[in-house]
CSV table of C-alpha atoms in Angstrom, one decimal:
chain,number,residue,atom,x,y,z
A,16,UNK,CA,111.2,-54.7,5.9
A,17,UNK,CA,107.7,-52.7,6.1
A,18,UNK,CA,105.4,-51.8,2.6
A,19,UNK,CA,107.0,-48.4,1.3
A,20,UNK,CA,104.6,-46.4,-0.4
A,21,UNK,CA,106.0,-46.0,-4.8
A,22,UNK,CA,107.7,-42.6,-5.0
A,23,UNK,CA,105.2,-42.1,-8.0
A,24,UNK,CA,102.2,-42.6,-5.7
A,25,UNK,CA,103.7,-39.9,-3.4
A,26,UNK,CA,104.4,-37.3,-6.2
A,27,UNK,CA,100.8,-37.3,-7.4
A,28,UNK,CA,99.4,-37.0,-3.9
A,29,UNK,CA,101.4,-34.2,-4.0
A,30,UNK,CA,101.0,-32.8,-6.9
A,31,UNK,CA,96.8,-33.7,-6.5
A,32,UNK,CA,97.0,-31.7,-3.3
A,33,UNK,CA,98.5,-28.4,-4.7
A,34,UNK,CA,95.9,-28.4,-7.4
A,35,UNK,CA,93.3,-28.9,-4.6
A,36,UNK,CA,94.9,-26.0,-2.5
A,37,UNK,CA,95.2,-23.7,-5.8
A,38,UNK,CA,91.4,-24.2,-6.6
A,39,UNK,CA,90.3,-23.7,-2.8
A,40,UNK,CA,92.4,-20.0,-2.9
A,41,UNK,CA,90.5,-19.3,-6.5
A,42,UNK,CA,87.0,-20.1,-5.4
A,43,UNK,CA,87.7,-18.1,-1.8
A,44,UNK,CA,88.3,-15.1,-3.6
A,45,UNK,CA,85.5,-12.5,-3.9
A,46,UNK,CA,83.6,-11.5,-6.8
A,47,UNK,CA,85.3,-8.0,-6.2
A,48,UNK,CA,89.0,-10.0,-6.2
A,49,UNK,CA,88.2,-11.9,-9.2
A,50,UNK,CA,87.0,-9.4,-11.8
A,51,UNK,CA,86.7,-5.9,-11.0
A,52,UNK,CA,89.9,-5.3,-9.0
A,53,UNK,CA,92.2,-6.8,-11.8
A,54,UNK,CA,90.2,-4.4,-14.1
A,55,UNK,CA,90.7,-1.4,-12.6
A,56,UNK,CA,94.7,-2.6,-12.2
A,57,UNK,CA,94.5,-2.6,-15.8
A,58,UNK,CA,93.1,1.1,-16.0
A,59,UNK,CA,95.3,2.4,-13.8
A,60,UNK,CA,98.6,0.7,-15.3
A,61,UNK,CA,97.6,1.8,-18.7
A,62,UNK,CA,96.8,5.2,-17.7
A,63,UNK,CA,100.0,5.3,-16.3
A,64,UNK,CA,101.9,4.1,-18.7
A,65,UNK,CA,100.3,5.8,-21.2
A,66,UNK,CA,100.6,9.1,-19.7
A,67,UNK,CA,104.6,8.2,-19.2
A,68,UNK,CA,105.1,7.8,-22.9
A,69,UNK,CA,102.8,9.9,-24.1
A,70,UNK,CA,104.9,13.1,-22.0
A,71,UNK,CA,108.2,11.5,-23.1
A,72,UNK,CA,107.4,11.9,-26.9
A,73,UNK,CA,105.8,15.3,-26.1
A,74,UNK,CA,108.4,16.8,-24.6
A,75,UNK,CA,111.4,14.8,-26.7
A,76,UNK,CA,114.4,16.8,-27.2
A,77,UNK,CA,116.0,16.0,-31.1
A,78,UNK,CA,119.1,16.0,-29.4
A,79,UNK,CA,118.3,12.3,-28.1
A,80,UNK,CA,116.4,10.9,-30.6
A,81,UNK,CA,114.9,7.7,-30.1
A,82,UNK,CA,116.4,7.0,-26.7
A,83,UNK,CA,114.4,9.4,-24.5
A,84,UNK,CA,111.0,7.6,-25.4
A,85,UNK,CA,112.4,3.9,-25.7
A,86,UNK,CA,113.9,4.6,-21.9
A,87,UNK,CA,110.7,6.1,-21.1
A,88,UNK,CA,108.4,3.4,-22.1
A,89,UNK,CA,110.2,0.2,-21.3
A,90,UNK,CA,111.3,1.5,-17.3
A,91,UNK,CA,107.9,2.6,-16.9
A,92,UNK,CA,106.1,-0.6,-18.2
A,93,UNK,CA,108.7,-2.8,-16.3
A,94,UNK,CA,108.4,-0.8,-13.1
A,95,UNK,CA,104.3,-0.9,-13.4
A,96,UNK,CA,104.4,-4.7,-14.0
A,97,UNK,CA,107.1,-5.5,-11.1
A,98,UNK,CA,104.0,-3.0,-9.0
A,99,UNK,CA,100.9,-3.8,-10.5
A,100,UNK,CA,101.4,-7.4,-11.6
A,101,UNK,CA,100.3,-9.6,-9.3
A,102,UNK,CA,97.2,-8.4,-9.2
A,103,UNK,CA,96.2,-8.3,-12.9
A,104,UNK,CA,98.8,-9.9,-15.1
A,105,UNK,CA,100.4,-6.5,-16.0
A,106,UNK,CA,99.0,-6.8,-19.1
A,107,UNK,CA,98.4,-3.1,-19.7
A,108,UNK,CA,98.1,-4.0,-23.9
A,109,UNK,CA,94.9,-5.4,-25.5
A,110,UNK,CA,97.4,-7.7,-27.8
A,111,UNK,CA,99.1,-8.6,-24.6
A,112,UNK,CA,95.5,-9.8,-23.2
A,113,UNK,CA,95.0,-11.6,-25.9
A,114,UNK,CA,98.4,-13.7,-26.3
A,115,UNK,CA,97.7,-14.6,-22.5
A,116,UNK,CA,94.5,-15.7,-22.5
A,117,UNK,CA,95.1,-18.0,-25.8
A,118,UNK,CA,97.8,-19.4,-23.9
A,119,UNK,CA,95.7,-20.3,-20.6
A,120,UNK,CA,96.5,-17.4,-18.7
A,121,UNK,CA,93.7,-15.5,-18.6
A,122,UNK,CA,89.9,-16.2,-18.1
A,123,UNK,CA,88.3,-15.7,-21.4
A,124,UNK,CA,85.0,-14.1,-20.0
A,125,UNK,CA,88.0,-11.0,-17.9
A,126,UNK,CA,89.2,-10.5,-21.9
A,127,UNK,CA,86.8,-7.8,-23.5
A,128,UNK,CA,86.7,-6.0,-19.8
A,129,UNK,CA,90.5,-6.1,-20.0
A,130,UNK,CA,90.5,-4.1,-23.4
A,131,UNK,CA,87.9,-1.8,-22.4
A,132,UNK,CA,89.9,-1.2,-19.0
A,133,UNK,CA,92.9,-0.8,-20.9
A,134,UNK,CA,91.5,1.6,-23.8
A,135,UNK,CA,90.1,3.7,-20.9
A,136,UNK,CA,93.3,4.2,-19.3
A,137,UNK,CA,94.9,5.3,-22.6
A,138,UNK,CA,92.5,7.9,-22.9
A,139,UNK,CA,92.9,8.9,-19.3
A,140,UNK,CA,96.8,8.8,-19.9
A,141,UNK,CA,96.8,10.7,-22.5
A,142,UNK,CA,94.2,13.7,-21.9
A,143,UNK,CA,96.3,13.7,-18.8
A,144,UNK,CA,99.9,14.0,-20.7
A,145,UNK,CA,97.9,17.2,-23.1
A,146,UNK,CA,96.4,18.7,-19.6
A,147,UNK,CA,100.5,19.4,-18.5
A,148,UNK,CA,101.8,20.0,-21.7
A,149,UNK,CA,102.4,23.2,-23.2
A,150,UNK,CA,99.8,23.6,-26.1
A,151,UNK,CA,102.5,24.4,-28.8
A,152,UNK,CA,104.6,21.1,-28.1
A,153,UNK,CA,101.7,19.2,-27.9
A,154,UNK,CA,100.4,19.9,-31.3
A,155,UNK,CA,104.0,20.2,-32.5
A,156,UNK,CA,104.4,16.1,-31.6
A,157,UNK,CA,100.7,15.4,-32.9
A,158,UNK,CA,99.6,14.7,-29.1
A,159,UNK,CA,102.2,11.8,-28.7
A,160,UNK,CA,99.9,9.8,-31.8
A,161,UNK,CA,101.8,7.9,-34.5
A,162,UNK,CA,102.2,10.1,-37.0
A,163,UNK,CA,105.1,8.7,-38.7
A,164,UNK,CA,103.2,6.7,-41.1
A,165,UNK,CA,102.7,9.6,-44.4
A,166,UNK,CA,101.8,8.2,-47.4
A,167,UNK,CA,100.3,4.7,-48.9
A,168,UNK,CA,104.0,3.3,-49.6
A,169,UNK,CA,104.7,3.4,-46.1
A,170,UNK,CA,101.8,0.9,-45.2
A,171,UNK,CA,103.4,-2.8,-45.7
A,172,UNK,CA,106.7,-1.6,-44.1
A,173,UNK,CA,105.6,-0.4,-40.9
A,174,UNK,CA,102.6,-3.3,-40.5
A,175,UNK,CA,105.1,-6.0,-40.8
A,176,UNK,CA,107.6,-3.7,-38.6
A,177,UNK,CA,104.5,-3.5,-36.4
A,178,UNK,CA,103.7,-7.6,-35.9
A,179,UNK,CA,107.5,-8.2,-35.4
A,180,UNK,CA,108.1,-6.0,-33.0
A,181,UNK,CA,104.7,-6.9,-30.6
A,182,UNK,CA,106.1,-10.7,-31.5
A,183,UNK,CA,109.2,-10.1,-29.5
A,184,UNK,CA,107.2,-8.1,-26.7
A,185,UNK,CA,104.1,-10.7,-26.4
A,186,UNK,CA,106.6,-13.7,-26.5
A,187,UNK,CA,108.5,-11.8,-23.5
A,188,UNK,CA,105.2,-11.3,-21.8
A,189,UNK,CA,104.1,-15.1,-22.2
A,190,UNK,CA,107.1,-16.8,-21.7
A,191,UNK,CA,108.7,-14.6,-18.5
A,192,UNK,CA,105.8,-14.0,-16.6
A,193,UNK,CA,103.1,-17.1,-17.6
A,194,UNK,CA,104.7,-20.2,-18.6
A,195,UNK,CA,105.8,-22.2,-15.9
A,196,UNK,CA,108.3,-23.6,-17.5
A,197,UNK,CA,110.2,-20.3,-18.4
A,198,UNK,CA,108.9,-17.7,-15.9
A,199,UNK,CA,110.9,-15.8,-13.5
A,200,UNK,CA,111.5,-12.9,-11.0
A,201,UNK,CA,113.2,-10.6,-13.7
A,202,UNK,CA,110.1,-10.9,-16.4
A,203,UNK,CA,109.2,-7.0,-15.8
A,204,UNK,CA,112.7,-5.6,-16.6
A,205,UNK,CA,112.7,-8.5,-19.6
A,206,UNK,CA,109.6,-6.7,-20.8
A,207,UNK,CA,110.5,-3.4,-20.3
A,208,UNK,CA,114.0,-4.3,-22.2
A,209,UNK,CA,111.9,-5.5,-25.4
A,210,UNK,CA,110.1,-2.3,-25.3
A,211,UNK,CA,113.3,-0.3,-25.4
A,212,UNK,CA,114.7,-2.8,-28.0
A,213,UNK,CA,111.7,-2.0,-30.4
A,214,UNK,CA,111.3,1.9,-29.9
A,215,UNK,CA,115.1,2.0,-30.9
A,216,UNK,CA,114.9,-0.9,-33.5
A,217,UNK,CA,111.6,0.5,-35.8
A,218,UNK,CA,110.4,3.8,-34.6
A,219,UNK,CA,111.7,4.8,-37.5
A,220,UNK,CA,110.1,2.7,-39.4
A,221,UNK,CA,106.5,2.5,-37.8
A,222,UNK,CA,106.4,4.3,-34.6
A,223,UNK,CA,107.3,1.0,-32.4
A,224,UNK,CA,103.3,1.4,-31.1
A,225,UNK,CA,102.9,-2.4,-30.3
A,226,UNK,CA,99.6,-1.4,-28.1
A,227,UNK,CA,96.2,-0.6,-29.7
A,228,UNK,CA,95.6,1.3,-26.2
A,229,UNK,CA,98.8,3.1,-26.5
A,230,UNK,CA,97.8,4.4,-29.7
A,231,UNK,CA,94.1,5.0,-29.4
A,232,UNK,CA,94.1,7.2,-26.2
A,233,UNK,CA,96.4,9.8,-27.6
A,234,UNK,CA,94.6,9.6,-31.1
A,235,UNK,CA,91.7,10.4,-29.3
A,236,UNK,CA,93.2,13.7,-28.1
A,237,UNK,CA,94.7,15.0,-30.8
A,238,UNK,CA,92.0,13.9,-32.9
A,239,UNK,CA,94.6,11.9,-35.3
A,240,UNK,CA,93.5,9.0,-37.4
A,241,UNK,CA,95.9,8.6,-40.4
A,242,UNK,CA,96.9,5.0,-40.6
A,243,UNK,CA,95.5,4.6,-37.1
A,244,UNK,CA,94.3,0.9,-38.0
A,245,UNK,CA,98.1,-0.3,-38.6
A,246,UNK,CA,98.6,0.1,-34.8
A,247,UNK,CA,95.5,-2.4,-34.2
A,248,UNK,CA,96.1,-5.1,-36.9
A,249,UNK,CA,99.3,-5.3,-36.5
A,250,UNK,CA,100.2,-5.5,-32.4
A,251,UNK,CA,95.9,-8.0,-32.5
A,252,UNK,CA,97.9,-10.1,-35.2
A,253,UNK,CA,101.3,-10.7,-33.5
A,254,UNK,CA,99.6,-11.0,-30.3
A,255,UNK,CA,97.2,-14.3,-32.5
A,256,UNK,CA,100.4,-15.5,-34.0
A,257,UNK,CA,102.3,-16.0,-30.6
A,258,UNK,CA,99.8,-16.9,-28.9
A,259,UNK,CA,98.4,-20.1,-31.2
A,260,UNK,CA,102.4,-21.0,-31.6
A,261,UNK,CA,102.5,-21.2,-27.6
A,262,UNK,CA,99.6,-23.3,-27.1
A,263,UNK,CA,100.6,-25.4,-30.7
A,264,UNK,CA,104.1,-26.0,-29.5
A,265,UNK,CA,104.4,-26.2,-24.9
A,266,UNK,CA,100.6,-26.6,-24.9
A,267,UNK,CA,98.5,-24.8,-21.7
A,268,UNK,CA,98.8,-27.2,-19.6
A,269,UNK,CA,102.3,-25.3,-18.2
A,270,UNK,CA,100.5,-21.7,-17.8
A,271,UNK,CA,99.9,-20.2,-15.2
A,272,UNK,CA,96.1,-18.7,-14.4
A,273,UNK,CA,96.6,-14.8,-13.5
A,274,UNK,CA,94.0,-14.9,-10.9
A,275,UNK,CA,94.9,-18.2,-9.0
A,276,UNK,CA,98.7,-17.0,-8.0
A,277,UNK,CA,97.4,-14.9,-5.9
């Protein structure tokens, strides 16, 4: 009977040899691929997205309530990711970025041009969503900023509301479409869902921002600032907390690197 080589031998050839072929397709990719391309993904999805929600809230009938902008923002975000995904992450959410790139996801150095990109395209959203909307329901909905937040009492609610709710979207984000372990073909429409769970959940309570960008570009516009800093600390602080329990408990090891699936 001939030498057989140990199945365990074989594996890690195997497995040796898809590592080799994953880090020959990174280092082939252009300066242009690498960095600015996923950059200006992350502009344009933001701007989108932002403009999307920014127009649903603006032009919100009472009659349907929370539903109009929870539909709005969750199909939109799910249907940009499912398009725009593959080439940046889909991140579109500077606590987003940051949950990914704790994780292993993301290169640290892409993380500050990801916010920038992503603050950017709120702003472009946005002074896009006042440009089509008729002045008086514009300033009659504050420009789309969160404006639910009134007085000091308010504060603790809607923070904790806030890191709850960006918990449940971050943790969708990491575990659908960047752990190995957990990812699949439907992470878009998972995300998208959690946005629609959270809009009808707590904006109520807080707004359901869950997205410094989300909230900066129309604050910009309407030149709104009360409480503005809730919608950073909060979403920057859930997107920490998942991010540190990800890579404390399944490690990085299992991520999956934005820029090498591609």
């Amino acid at each position: 009977m001939g030498a057989s080589t140990p199945m365990c031998s074989m594996d890690l050839r195997e497995i040796k040899g898809k590592e080799t072929n994953m880090a020959d397709s990174y280092h082939g990719m252009s300066w242009y691929e690498q960095y600015i391309q996923p950059c200006v993904v992350e502009l344009l999805g933001s701007a989108l997205f932002i403009f999307i929600g920014c127009l649903s809230v603006i032009e919100n009938s009472p009659n349907t309530g929370l539903l109009q902008p929870a539909l709005a923002h969750g199909l939109a975000l799910g249907l940009i990711i499912a398009t725009l995904g593959n080439i940046s992450g889909g991140h579109f959410n500077p606590a987003v970025s940051l949950a990914v790139t704790l994780v292993g996801g993301l290169k640290t150095m892409l993380l500050i041009p990801y916010w920038v990109s992503q603050l950017f395209g709120g702003m472009i959203g946005a002074a896009l969503a006042k440009v089509v909307s008729p002045e008086e329901r514009f300033w009659n909905a504050s420009g789309a900023a969160f404006a639910i937040v009134q007085e000091q009492e308010q504060v603790a609610e809607a923070l904790g509301v806030e890191i709850v709710m960006t918990m449940l979207l971050v943790l969708a984000v990491c575990m659908g479409a960047v752990n190995e372990k957990t990812m699949g073909p439907l992470a878009p429409f998972s995300i998208g869902f959690s946005v629609i769970v959270d809009i009808l959940a707590g904006g109520g309570i807080s707004g359901a921002c869950m997205n410094p960008a989300r909230a900066f570009g129309p604050a910009v516009m309407a030149g709104y600032w009360d409480f503005h800093w809730i919608y950073w600390l909060g979403p920057l602080l859930a997107g920490l907390f998942v991010g540190l329990l990800i890579r404390l408990f399944i490690g990085d090891e299992k991520t999956r690197l934005i820029l090498k699936s591609r």
